[in-house]
């Protein structure tokens, strides 16, 4: 049995970022493995370590820069990776969900996994839709926002918890093959070991273009029009001064509210 | 295509209509009104007639019920809503951006071959079509996204639109949709509530809540000292609980507890929307954060821009 893990690099903007005509100034942006995908990678590697799966393969849609992110997944134990990119993809300001799903589905069809794992959402665009769209395109079953995952490969099913709102979990059984979107906190993502980092250097990252995958048109149906810093809605009274002065004023606020024992 | 028509899909759980359903009615009736269309509401599974009564509020033109199964199942929802879309041909399809919405809206969009835009905080139309406002980078940036040509699917962030009220007398139409409930690929076995643990944070008068800014598990001691000095109760945002530094019962937010203490002191919490959903109704909110642009300050009554590792020790001294 094979596990396919969809990963993405996620952009993080610094506290003092600036927006110009071309979007966010790149100098204020850093890239890392998407937080949610880190948990999906861990879940995939654990399935291999437990002997449930034979191989974990990662797939990403991203530029050459994102190989650094993919290496992190490889260093944590993913066996090999596929990266999808070309110039036409680079021109899309906001790739639509359906295009991502078509590209990932083409790789999934080549790899034929029983379990596909990905993060619930990317921390930068927060779309949270790719995994379920991918499942629909593949004709796989799925569950979104999974906080517990127990794969019974022989039985051809998985017992999962979906994390609903307000501390409620839904228990369900899902037939395989299936896509699961993984919620943070489902496991404790490992740090890559030095040995893992060394091994990752020699693991294969295969590059494919949309054309290689039989996807001819990647033009997004979505247009990213504007980026702006939302109007500050803050009506907060700011407590000024050094830390001691701020603490003294804060202590007064707490005393006035009557919540501290004297 | 029925130009300008909107179909909004209601949500319910364990016998209760969820508030977001009425928020979708507000969003949907504004959209329909702007384009001279009608607002249709779909309600799928459970006691659909009771839900239809509750959904008979101002702005709703018609309610479409599909009685199949009791609780949410994404296969049933995809089949039922697809059938209604074929029948009604609405331009706009609105779904809640909830955990259940995330579990079926993308599949629905894919099977209908409609583009999807998720987590909208505002929806407008202009000459070219739909314009959706949504946030990126943990609410630091707002974007507008235009959808080239309709029709499409939009998921609506809970808590951003007012709940529709009043009463109306819409047409209620029952639909038979052919769903084989025995052939579903996933089966819900039941629900479980996360255990509260030793402390019920919803009962606390003064919550001292910590987030990512605390950096290391051993720094929790600092906050526990503050709790001891002031008689406050320690709670946390999601990352602290995900790391296993505090138990799940201490988590404030959409997937944790909703709290309304007299004072909520947020320390090193940026204020992601999922967190704010669980604490915005506290009487007094105080935030300590190094980032002056952190969204937590938008809901705070008092703000301290500063390093928690300087401010918290100084605050403890105030109560020694």
Coordinates of C-alpha atoms in Angstrom, one line a residue:
Chain A
X1 CA 0.0 0.0 0.0
X2 CA 1.2 3.4 -0.9
X3 CA 0.6 6.8 0.8
X4 CA 0.6 10.0 -1.2
X5 CA 1.1 13.2 0.8
X6 CA 0.3 16.5 -0.9
X7 CA 2.5 19.3 0.5
X8 CA 2.9 23.0 -0.3
X9 CA 5.3 25.6 0.7
X10 CA 3.6 28.4 2.6
X11 CA 4.5 32.0 2.6
X12 CA 4.8 33.9 5.9
X13 CA 5.0 37.7 6.0
X14 CA 7.0 39.5 8.6
X15 CA 5.4 41.9 11.1
X16 CA 6.5 45.0 9.2
X17 CA 5.6 43.9 5.7
X18 CA 4.7 46.3 2.9
X19 CA 2.4 46.0 -0.1
X20 CA 3.3 47.5 -3.4
X21 CA 1.9 47.3 -6.9
X22 CA 3.2 43.8 -7.4
X23 CA 1.8 42.5 -4.1
X24 CA 3.7 41.9 -1.0
X25 CA 7.4 42.9 -1.2
X26 CA 9.4 39.6 -1.4
X27 CA 11.9 40.9 1.1
X28 CA 9.3 40.5 3.9
X29 CA 8.3 37.0 2.8
X30 CA 9.7 33.7 4.0
X31 CA 8.7 30.2 2.9
X32 CA 8.4 27.0 4.8
X33 CA 6.6 23.7 4.8
X34 CA 2.9 24.5 5.4
X35 CA 2.1 23.9 9.1
X36 CA -0.8 21.6 8.4
X37 CA 1.2 19.6 5.8
X38 CA 3.8 19.0 8.5
X39 CA 1.2 17.0 10.4
X40 CA 0.1 15.2 7.2
X41 CA 3.8 14.2 6.5
X42 CA 4.1 12.9 10.0
X43 CA 0.9 10.8 9.6
X44 CA 2.2 9.4 6.3
X45 CA 5.6 8.5 7.7
X46 CA 4.0 6.9 10.7
X47 CA 2.0 4.7 8.4
X48 CA 5.2 3.5 6.7
X49 CA 7.0 3.0 10.0
X50 CA 4.0 1.0 11.3
X51 CA 4.2 -1.3 8.3
X52 CA 0.7 -0.3 7.1
X53 CA 2.2 1.4 4.0
X54 CA 5.2 0.4 2.0
X55 CA 6.1 3.8 0.7
X56 CA 5.2 7.5 1.3
X57 CA 5.5 9.8 -1.7
X58 CA 5.1 13.6 -1.6
X59 CA 3.7 15.7 -4.3
X60 CA 3.7 19.5 -4.6
X61 CA 2.8 22.2 -7.1
X62 CA 5.5 24.8 -6.7
X63 CA 8.5 26.6 -8.1
X64 CA 12.1 25.5 -7.9
X65 CA 12.4 27.3 -4.6
X66 CA 9.9 24.9 -3.1
X67 CA 12.4 22.0 -3.4
X68 CA 13.8 23.3 -0.1
X69 CA 10.4 22.7 1.5
X70 CA 10.1 19.2 -0.2
X71 CA 13.5 18.3 1.2
X72 CA 12.1 18.8 4.7
X73 CA 9.4 16.2 4.0
X74 CA 12.1 13.9 2.6
X75 CA 14.3 14.5 5.6
X76 CA 11.4 13.5 7.9
X77 CA 11.1 10.1 6.2
X78 CA 9.1 10.6 3.0
X79 CA 10.7 8.3 0.4
X80 CA 10.6 10.4 -2.8
X81 CA 8.8 13.4 -4.3
X82 CA 7.2 14.8 -7.4
X83 CA 7.2 18.5 -8.1
X84 CA 4.8 20.0 -10.7
X85 CA 5.7 23.4 -12.3
X86 CA 6.0 25.3 -15.5
X87 CA 6.1 28.9 -16.7
X88 CA 2.3 29.0 -17.2
X89 CA 1.8 28.0 -13.6
X90 CA 4.2 30.7 -12.5
X91 CA 2.1 33.3 -14.2
X92 CA -1.1 32.5 -12.2
X93 CA -1.5 34.9 -9.3
X94 CA -4.1 32.7 -7.7
X95 CA -4.3 29.1 -8.9
X96 CA -7.8 27.8 -8.7
X97 CA -8.7 24.8 -6.7
X98 CA -9.9 22.8 -9.7
X99 CA -6.5 23.2 -11.5
X100 CA -4.6 22.1 -8.4
X101 CA -6.9 19.1 -8.1
X102 CA -6.4 18.2 -11.7
X103 CA -2.6 18.3 -11.5
X104 CA -2.5 16.4 -8.2
X105 CA -5.0 13.9 -9.5
X106 CA -2.8 13.2 -12.5
X107 CA 0.1 12.3 -10.2
X108 CA -2.2 10.2 -8.0
X109 CA -3.4 8.3 -11.0
X110 CA 0.2 7.4 -11.8
X111 CA 1.1 6.5 -8.2
X112 CA -2.2 4.7 -7.4
X113 CA -2.1 5.3 -3.6
X114 CA -4.7 3.9 -1.2
X115 CA -4.4 6.8 1.2
X116 CA -3.8 10.4 0.2
X117 CA -3.0 12.9 3.0
X118 CA -2.8 16.7 2.9
X119 CA -3.1 19.5 5.4
X120 CA -6.6 21.0 6.1
X121 CA -5.5 24.2 4.5
X122 CA -2.4 26.3 3.6
X123 CA -1.5 28.9 6.2
X124 CA -1.0 31.6 3.6
X125 CA -4.1 31.5 1.4
X126 CA -6.3 29.6 3.7
X127 CA -8.4 28.1 1.0
X128 CA -8.9 24.6 2.5
X129 CA -10.5 23.0 -0.5
X130 CA -7.9 21.1 -2.5
X131 CA -8.0 17.8 -0.7
X132 CA -11.8 17.3 -1.0
X133 CA -11.8 18.5 -4.6
X134 CA -9.0 16.0 -5.4
X135 CA -11.0 13.2 -3.8
X136 CA -14.0 14.0 -6.0
X137 CA -11.9 14.2 -9.1
X138 CA -10.3 10.8 -8.3
X139 CA -13.5 9.1 -7.3
X140 CA -11.9 8.4 -3.9
X141 CA -13.7 8.7 -0.6
X142 CA -12.7 11.4 1.8
X143 CA -12.9 13.1 5.2
X144 CA -12.0 16.7 5.9
X145 CA -10.5 18.1 9.1
X146 CA -9.3 14.7 10.5
X147 CA -8.0 14.7 14.1
X148 CA -7.5 10.9 14.5
X149 CA -6.6 8.4 11.8
X150 CA -6.5 4.7 12.1
X151 CA -5.9 2.9 8.7
X152 CA -7.0 -0.7 8.4
X153 CA -5.3 -1.6 5.1
X154 CA -6.4 -5.2 5.1
X155 CA -10.0 -4.3 5.8
X156 CA -9.9 -1.6 3.2
X157 CA -11.2 1.1 5.5
X158 CA -10.1 3.8 7.9
X159 CA -11.6 4.8 11.3
X160 CA -11.2 8.5 11.7
X161 CA -12.3 11.4 13.8
X162 CA -13.3 14.7 12.2
X163 CA -12.9 17.7 14.5
X164 CA -16.1 19.7 14.4
X165 CA -16.7 23.0 16.2
X166 CA -17.0 23.5 19.9
X167 CA -14.9 20.5 21.0
X168 CA -17.1 17.9 19.3
X169 CA -15.6 15.0 17.3
X170 CA -17.4 13.0 14.7
X171 CA -16.4 9.3 14.5
X172 CA -16.7 7.7 11.1
X173 CA -15.6 4.8 9.0
X174 CA -14.3 5.6 5.5
X175 CA -13.8 3.1 2.6
X176 CA -10.3 3.2 1.0
X177 CA -8.9 4.5 -1.3
X178 CA -9.5 7.9 0.4
X179 CA -8.2 11.4 0.8
X180 CA -7.9 12.7 4.4
X181 CA -7.3 16.4 5.2
X182 CA -5.2 16.5 8.4
X183 CA -5.8 18.9 11.2
X184 CA -3.0 20.2 13.4
X185 CA -2.5 18.4 16.7
X186 CA -3.3 14.9 15.3
X187 CA 0.3 13.9 16.0
X188 CA 3.7 15.4 17.0
X189 CA 5.6 16.2 13.9
X190 CA 9.2 15.1 14.3
X191 CA 12.2 17.2 13.7
X192 CA 14.4 15.9 10.9
X193 CA 17.5 14.1 12.2
X194 CA 20.9 14.9 10.8
X195 CA 20.9 11.5 9.2
X196 CA 17.5 12.2 7.7
X197 CA 18.7 15.5 6.3
X198 CA 21.7 13.8 4.8
X199 CA 19.6 11.1 3.3
X200 CA 17.2 13.6 1.9
X201 CA 19.9 15.0 -0.3
X202 CA 20.1 11.8 -2.3
X203 CA 16.3 11.2 -2.5
X204 CA 14.6 11.8 -5.8
X205 CA 12.5 14.8 -6.6
X206 CA 11.0 14.2 -10.0
X207 CA 9.9 17.3 -11.9
X208 CA 6.9 17.3 -14.1
X209 CA 5.1 19.9 -16.2
X210 CA 1.3 20.1 -16.5
X211 CA 1.8 18.9 -20.1
X212 CA 3.6 15.8 -18.9
X213 CA 0.5 15.1 -16.8
X214 CA -1.9 15.7 -19.7
X215 CA -3.2 19.0 -18.3
X216 CA -3.2 21.5 -21.1
X217 CA -4.7 24.6 -19.6
X218 CA -3.8 25.9 -16.1
X219 CA -5.4 29.4 -16.6
X220 CA -7.0 30.3 -13.3
X221 CA -10.7 31.1 -13.3
X222 CA -10.0 33.4 -10.3
X223 CA -8.5 36.8 -10.6
X224 CA -6.6 38.2 -7.6
X225 CA -7.5 41.9 -7.8
X226 CA -6.3 43.7 -4.8
X227 CA -4.2 43.1 -1.7
X228 CA -4.5 45.5 1.1
X229 CA -4.0 45.8 4.8
X230 CA -7.4 45.7 6.4
X231 CA -8.5 48.9 8.2
X232 CA -7.5 48.7 11.8
X233 CA -10.7 48.3 13.7
X234 CA -8.9 48.6 17.0
X235 CA -10.5 50.8 19.6
X236 CA -8.1 49.6 22.2
X237 CA -6.7 51.9 24.7
X238 CA -3.0 51.4 24.6
X239 CA -1.0 51.3 27.8
X240 CA 2.2 53.1 27.1
X241 CA 5.6 53.3 28.8
X242 CA 8.2 50.8 29.7
X243 CA 7.3 47.3 30.9
X244 CA 7.0 48.3 34.6
X245 CA 4.7 51.3 33.7
X246 CA 2.6 49.1 31.4
X247 CA 2.3 46.4 34.1
X248 CA 1.3 49.0 36.7
X249 CA -1.5 50.3 34.5
X250 CA -2.6 46.8 33.6
X251 CA -2.7 45.9 37.4
X252 CA -5.1 48.9 37.9
X253 CA -7.3 47.7 35.1
X254 CA -7.5 44.2 36.6
X255 CA -8.2 45.6 40.1
X256 CA -10.9 47.9 38.7
X257 CA -12.6 45.0 37.0
X258 CA -12.6 43.2 40.4
X259 CA -11.1 40.0 39.1
X260 CA -7.9 39.9 41.2
X261 CA -7.7 38.9 44.8
X262 CA -5.9 41.5 47.0
Chain B
X1 CA -29.8 29.9 -15.8
X2 CA -31.9 31.9 -13.5
X3 CA -29.8 35.1 -13.5
X4 CA -29.0 36.5 -10.1
X5 CA -30.7 33.7 -8.2
X6 CA -29.0 32.5 -5.0
X7 CA -29.1 29.1 -3.4
X8 CA -27.8 29.0 0.2
X9 CA -27.4 25.7 1.9
X10 CA -28.4 25.6 5.6
X11 CA -26.5 23.7 8.2
X12 CA -27.7 21.8 11.3
X13 CA -26.2 19.4 13.8
X14 CA -27.8 17.1 16.4
X15 CA -31.2 18.6 15.9
X16 CA -30.3 22.3 16.0
X17 CA -30.1 24.7 13.1
X18 CA -26.7 26.3 13.2
X19 CA -26.5 30.2 13.4
X20 CA -24.4 30.3 10.2
X21 CA -27.5 29.3 8.3
X22 CA -29.2 32.6 9.1
X23 CA -26.0 34.4 8.3
X24 CA -26.0 32.8 4.8
X25 CA -29.6 34.2 4.4
X26 CA -28.3 37.7 5.0
X27 CA -25.4 37.3 2.6
X28 CA -27.6 35.6 0.1
X29 CA -30.5 38.1 0.2
X30 CA -28.2 41.0 -0.3
X31 CA -26.7 39.3 -3.4
X32 CA -30.0 38.3 -4.8
X33 CA -31.4 41.8 -4.1
X34 CA -28.5 43.5 -6.0
X35 CA -29.1 41.3 -9.1
X36 CA -32.9 41.1 -9.0
X37 CA -32.8 37.4 -8.3
X38 CA -34.5 35.2 -5.8
X39 CA -33.1 33.7 -2.6
X40 CA -33.6 29.9 -2.3
X41 CA -32.5 28.0 0.8
X42 CA -31.8 24.3 0.8
X43 CA -32.1 22.2 3.9
X44 CA -30.9 18.6 3.7
X45 CA -31.4 15.7 6.2
X46 CA -32.8 15.6 9.7
X47 CA -36.2 17.2 10.6
X48 CA -36.3 19.3 7.5
X49 CA -39.8 20.7 8.1
X50 CA -38.8 22.1 11.5
X51 CA -35.7 23.6 10.0
X52 CA -37.8 25.1 7.2
X53 CA -40.0 26.8 9.8
X54 CA -36.9 28.4 11.5
X55 CA -35.6 29.4 8.1
X56 CA -38.8 31.3 7.2
X57 CA -37.2 34.7 7.8
X58 CA -37.1 37.9 5.9
X59 CA -35.3 37.7 2.5
X60 CA -36.1 34.0 1.8
X61 CA -38.2 33.4 -1.3
X62 CA -38.3 29.7 -1.3
X63 CA -37.1 26.7 0.8
X64 CA -36.2 23.4 -0.7
X65 CA -36.1 20.4 1.6
X66 CA -34.5 17.0 1.0
X67 CA -35.3 14.5 3.7
X68 CA -32.5 11.9 3.5
X69 CA -30.8 10.6 6.6
X70 CA -30.5 12.4 9.9
X71 CA -27.1 14.0 10.3
X72 CA -24.7 15.4 7.9
X73 CA -23.1 13.1 5.4
X74 CA -21.1 14.6 2.5
X75 CA -22.3 12.1 -0.1
X76 CA -25.9 12.9 0.7
X77 CA -25.2 16.6 0.6
X78 CA -23.3 16.5 -2.7
X79 CA -26.1 14.5 -4.3
X80 CA -29.0 16.6 -2.9
X81 CA -27.5 20.0 -3.6
X82 CA -26.4 19.0 -7.1
X83 CA -29.9 17.9 -7.9
X84 CA -31.3 21.2 -6.6
X85 CA -28.7 23.2 -8.6
X86 CA -29.7 21.3 -11.7
X87 CA -33.3 22.1 -11.0
X88 CA -33.0 25.8 -9.9
X89 CA -29.9 26.8 -11.9
X90 CA -28.8 29.5 -9.5
X91 CA -25.9 31.8 -10.3
X92 CA -24.6 32.0 -6.8
X93 CA -24.3 28.9 -4.5
X94 CA -23.5 29.7 -0.9
X95 CA -22.2 27.2 1.6
X96 CA -21.0 27.8 5.2
X97 CA -17.3 27.8 5.6
X98 CA -17.6 25.4 8.6
X99 CA -16.0 22.0 9.2
X100 CA -19.0 20.3 7.4
X101 CA -19.0 23.0 4.6
X102 CA -15.3 22.2 4.0
X103 CA -16.2 18.6 3.8
X104 CA -18.6 18.9 0.8
X105 CA -18.4 22.3 -0.9
X106 CA -15.1 21.6 -2.8
X107 CA -16.6 18.2 -4.1
X108 CA -19.8 19.9 -5.0
X109 CA -17.9 22.6 -7.0
X110 CA -15.8 20.0 -8.7
X111 CA -18.8 17.9 -9.7
X112 CA -20.7 20.9 -10.9
X113 CA -17.6 22.3 -12.7
X114 CA -18.0 25.6 -10.9
X115 CA -15.1 27.6 -9.5
X116 CA -15.0 27.8 -5.7
X117 CA -13.9 30.7 -3.5
X118 CA -13.8 29.8 0.2
X119 CA -14.0 31.7 3.5
X120 CA -15.6 34.9 2.2
X121 CA -15.9 37.8 4.7
X122 CA -17.7 40.0 2.2
X123 CA -19.4 39.4 -1.2
X124 CA -20.2 41.9 -3.8
X125 CA -21.0 42.0 -7.5
X126 CA -19.8 44.4 -10.2
X127 CA -20.3 44.6 -13.9
X128 CA -18.0 41.6 -14.5
X129 CA -19.6 39.3 -11.9
X130 CA -18.8 38.3 -8.3
X131 CA -16.1 39.9 -6.1
X132 CA -15.2 38.1 -2.9
X133 CA -13.3 39.6 0.0
X134 CA -11.2 37.2 1.9
X135 CA -8.2 37.2 4.2
X136 CA -4.7 35.8 3.8
X137 CA -1.6 35.4 5.9
X138 CA -3.5 34.9 9.2
X139 CA -5.8 38.0 8.7
X140 CA -2.8 40.3 8.1
X141 CA -3.8 41.0 4.5
X142 CA -7.3 41.3 2.9
X143 CA -7.7 40.4 -0.8
X144 CA -10.4 40.8 -3.4
X145 CA -10.9 37.8 -5.7
X146 CA -13.0 38.1 -8.8
X147 CA -14.6 35.1 -10.4
X148 CA -14.3 35.4 -14.2
X149 CA -17.7 34.2 -15.1
X150 CA -20.4 32.5 -13.1
X151 CA -21.8 30.3 -11.9
X152 CA -19.7 29.5 -8.9
X153 CA -19.6 28.3 -5.3
X154 CA -18.7 30.6 -2.4
X155 CA -18.2 29.5 1.2
X156 CA -19.1 32.1 3.9
X157 CA -17.1 32.6 7.0
X158 CA -19.3 32.2 10.1
X159 CA -19.7 35.3 12.3
X160 CA -19.1 37.9 9.5
X161 CA -22.7 38.5 8.5
X162 CA -25.7 39.4 10.7
X163 CA -28.3 36.7 11.3
X164 CA -31.5 37.3 9.2
X165 CA -34.6 37.7 11.3
X166 CA -38.2 38.6 11.1
X167 CA -40.7 36.2 9.6
X168 CA -41.8 35.4 6.1
X169 CA -43.9 32.9 4.3
X170 CA -41.7 31.4 1.6
X171 CA -42.8 28.5 -0.6
X172 CA -41.5 25.2 1.0
X173 CA -40.9 22.6 -1.6
X174 CA -40.0 19.0 -0.8
X175 CA -37.7 17.2 -3.2
X176 CA -37.1 13.6 -3.7
X177 CA -33.5 12.9 -4.4
X178 CA -32.3 9.4 -5.2
X179 CA -29.6 8.7 -2.6
X180 CA -28.8 5.1 -1.7
X181 CA -28.1 5.5 2.0
X182 CA -26.8 1.9 2.2
X183 CA -24.1 2.6 -0.5
X184 CA -22.4 5.5 1.1
X185 CA -18.6 5.4 1.1
X186 CA -18.3 6.9 4.6
X187 CA -20.5 6.2 7.6
X188 CA -20.8 8.4 10.7
X189 CA -20.7 6.2 13.8
X190 CA -21.3 8.8 16.4
X191 CA -20.1 11.9 18.2
X192 CA -17.7 12.5 21.1
X193 CA -17.2 15.5 23.2
X194 CA -13.6 16.4 24.1
X195 CA -13.1 15.9 27.9
X196 CA -13.1 19.1 29.9
X197 CA -10.2 18.0 32.2
X198 CA -9.7 19.2 35.7
X199 CA -10.8 22.9 35.1
X200 CA -13.8 24.3 33.4
X201 CA -12.5 27.4 31.7
X202 CA -16.0 28.5 30.7
X203 CA -16.7 29.1 34.5
X204 CA -13.7 31.3 35.1
X205 CA -14.0 35.0 35.8
X206 CA -10.5 35.9 34.8
X207 CA -8.7 34.0 32.0
X208 CA -5.0 34.3 31.4
X209 CA -4.7 32.9 27.9
X210 CA -1.4 32.1 26.2
X211 CA -0.5 31.6 22.5
X212 CA 2.5 30.9 20.3
X213 CA 4.4 33.9 21.8
X214 CA 5.2 31.8 24.8
X215 CA 7.8 30.0 22.6
X216 CA 8.8 27.1 24.9
X217 CA 7.0 24.8 27.2
X218 CA 9.2 25.8 30.2
X219 CA 7.9 29.4 29.8
X220 CA 4.5 28.2 30.9
X221 CA 5.8 28.5 34.4
X222 CA 5.8 32.3 34.1
X223 CA 2.1 32.3 33.3
X224 CA 1.3 29.9 36.0
X225 CA 3.1 32.2 38.4
X226 CA 0.9 35.0 37.2
X227 CA -2.2 32.9 37.6
X228 CA -1.2 32.1 41.2
X229 CA -0.5 35.7 42.0
X230 CA -3.8 37.0 40.6
X231 CA -6.2 34.0 41.1
X232 CA -6.7 33.8 37.3
X233 CA -7.2 30.6 35.3
X234 CA -4.9 29.6 32.5
X235 CA -6.3 28.9 29.0
X236 CA -4.7 28.8 25.6
X237 CA -5.0 29.2 21.9
X238 CA -4.8 26.1 19.6
X239 CA -1.0 25.8 19.0
X240 CA -0.3 25.4 22.8
X241 CA -2.8 22.6 23.0
X242 CA -1.6 21.0 19.7
X243 CA 1.9 20.9 21.2
X244 CA 0.5 19.0 24.2
X245 CA 1.6 21.7 26.7
X246 CA -1.9 22.1 28.1
X247 CA -4.9 19.7 27.8
X248 CA -7.6 20.2 25.2
X249 CA -10.1 21.3 27.8
X250 CA -8.1 24.6 28.1
X251 CA -8.4 25.5 24.4
X252 CA -10.4 28.7 23.6
X253 CA -11.7 29.0 20.0
X254 CA -13.9 27.6 17.3
X255 CA -12.8 24.0 17.8
X256 CA -12.4 24.5 21.6
X257 CA -14.4 26.4 24.2
X258 CA -16.4 29.6 23.8
X259 CA -15.7 31.7 26.9
X260 CA -17.2 34.9 28.3
X261 CA -15.1 35.9 31.4
X262 CA -15.1 39.3 33.0
X263 CA -11.5 39.7 31.9
X264 CA -9.7 37.9 29.1
X265 CA -6.0 38.6 29.1
X266 CA -4.4 37.4 25.8
X267 CA -0.7 36.9 26.1
X268 CA 1.3 36.3 22.9
X269 CA -1.9 35.4 20.9
X270 CA -2.0 36.9 17.4
X271 CA -5.8 36.6 17.2
X272 CA -6.6 34.3 14.4
X273 CA -10.2 34.3 13.5
X274 CA -10.8 30.8 14.9
X275 CA -9.5 32.0 18.2
X276 CA -11.4 35.3 18.3
X277 CA -14.6 33.4 17.6
X278 CA -14.3 31.8 21.1
X279 CA -13.5 34.9 23.2
X280 CA -14.8 38.0 21.5
X281 CA -17.7 38.3 23.9
X282 CA -15.6 38.6 27.0
X283 CA -16.5 41.8 29.0
X284 CA -13.0 43.2 28.9
X285 CA -10.2 42.0 26.6
X286 CA -6.6 42.9 27.2
X287 CA -3.9 41.9 24.7
X288 CA -0.1 41.8 25.1
X289 CA 1.8 41.3 21.8
X290 CA 5.0 42.4 20.2
X291 CA 3.3 42.9 16.8
X292 CA 1.4 46.2 16.8
X293 CA -0.6 44.9 13.8
X294 CA -1.7 41.6 15.4
X295 CA -5.4 41.1 14.8
X296 CA -6.0 40.5 18.5
X297 CA -5.8 44.3 19.0
X298 CA -8.9 44.7 16.8
X299 CA -11.0 43.1 19.5
X300 CA -9.1 44.3 22.5
X301 CA -10.3 47.0 25.0
X302 CA -6.7 47.5 26.3
X303 CA -3.5 46.8 24.4
X304 CA 0.1 46.5 25.4
X305 CA 2.6 46.5 22.6
X306 CA 5.5 44.8 24.2
X307 CA 7.4 41.7 25.0
X308 CA 5.5 39.3 27.3
X309 CA 8.8 38.3 28.9
X310 CA 9.2 41.8 30.2
X311 CA 5.6 42.7 30.9
X312 CA 4.4 39.5 32.7
X313 CA 7.2 39.4 35.3
X314 CA 6.5 43.1 36.0
X315 CA 2.8 42.3 36.4
X316 CA 3.5 39.5 38.8
X317 CA 5.5 41.9 40.9
X318 CA 2.4 44.2 41.1
X319 CA 0.6 41.5 43.0
X320 CA 3.4 40.1 45.2

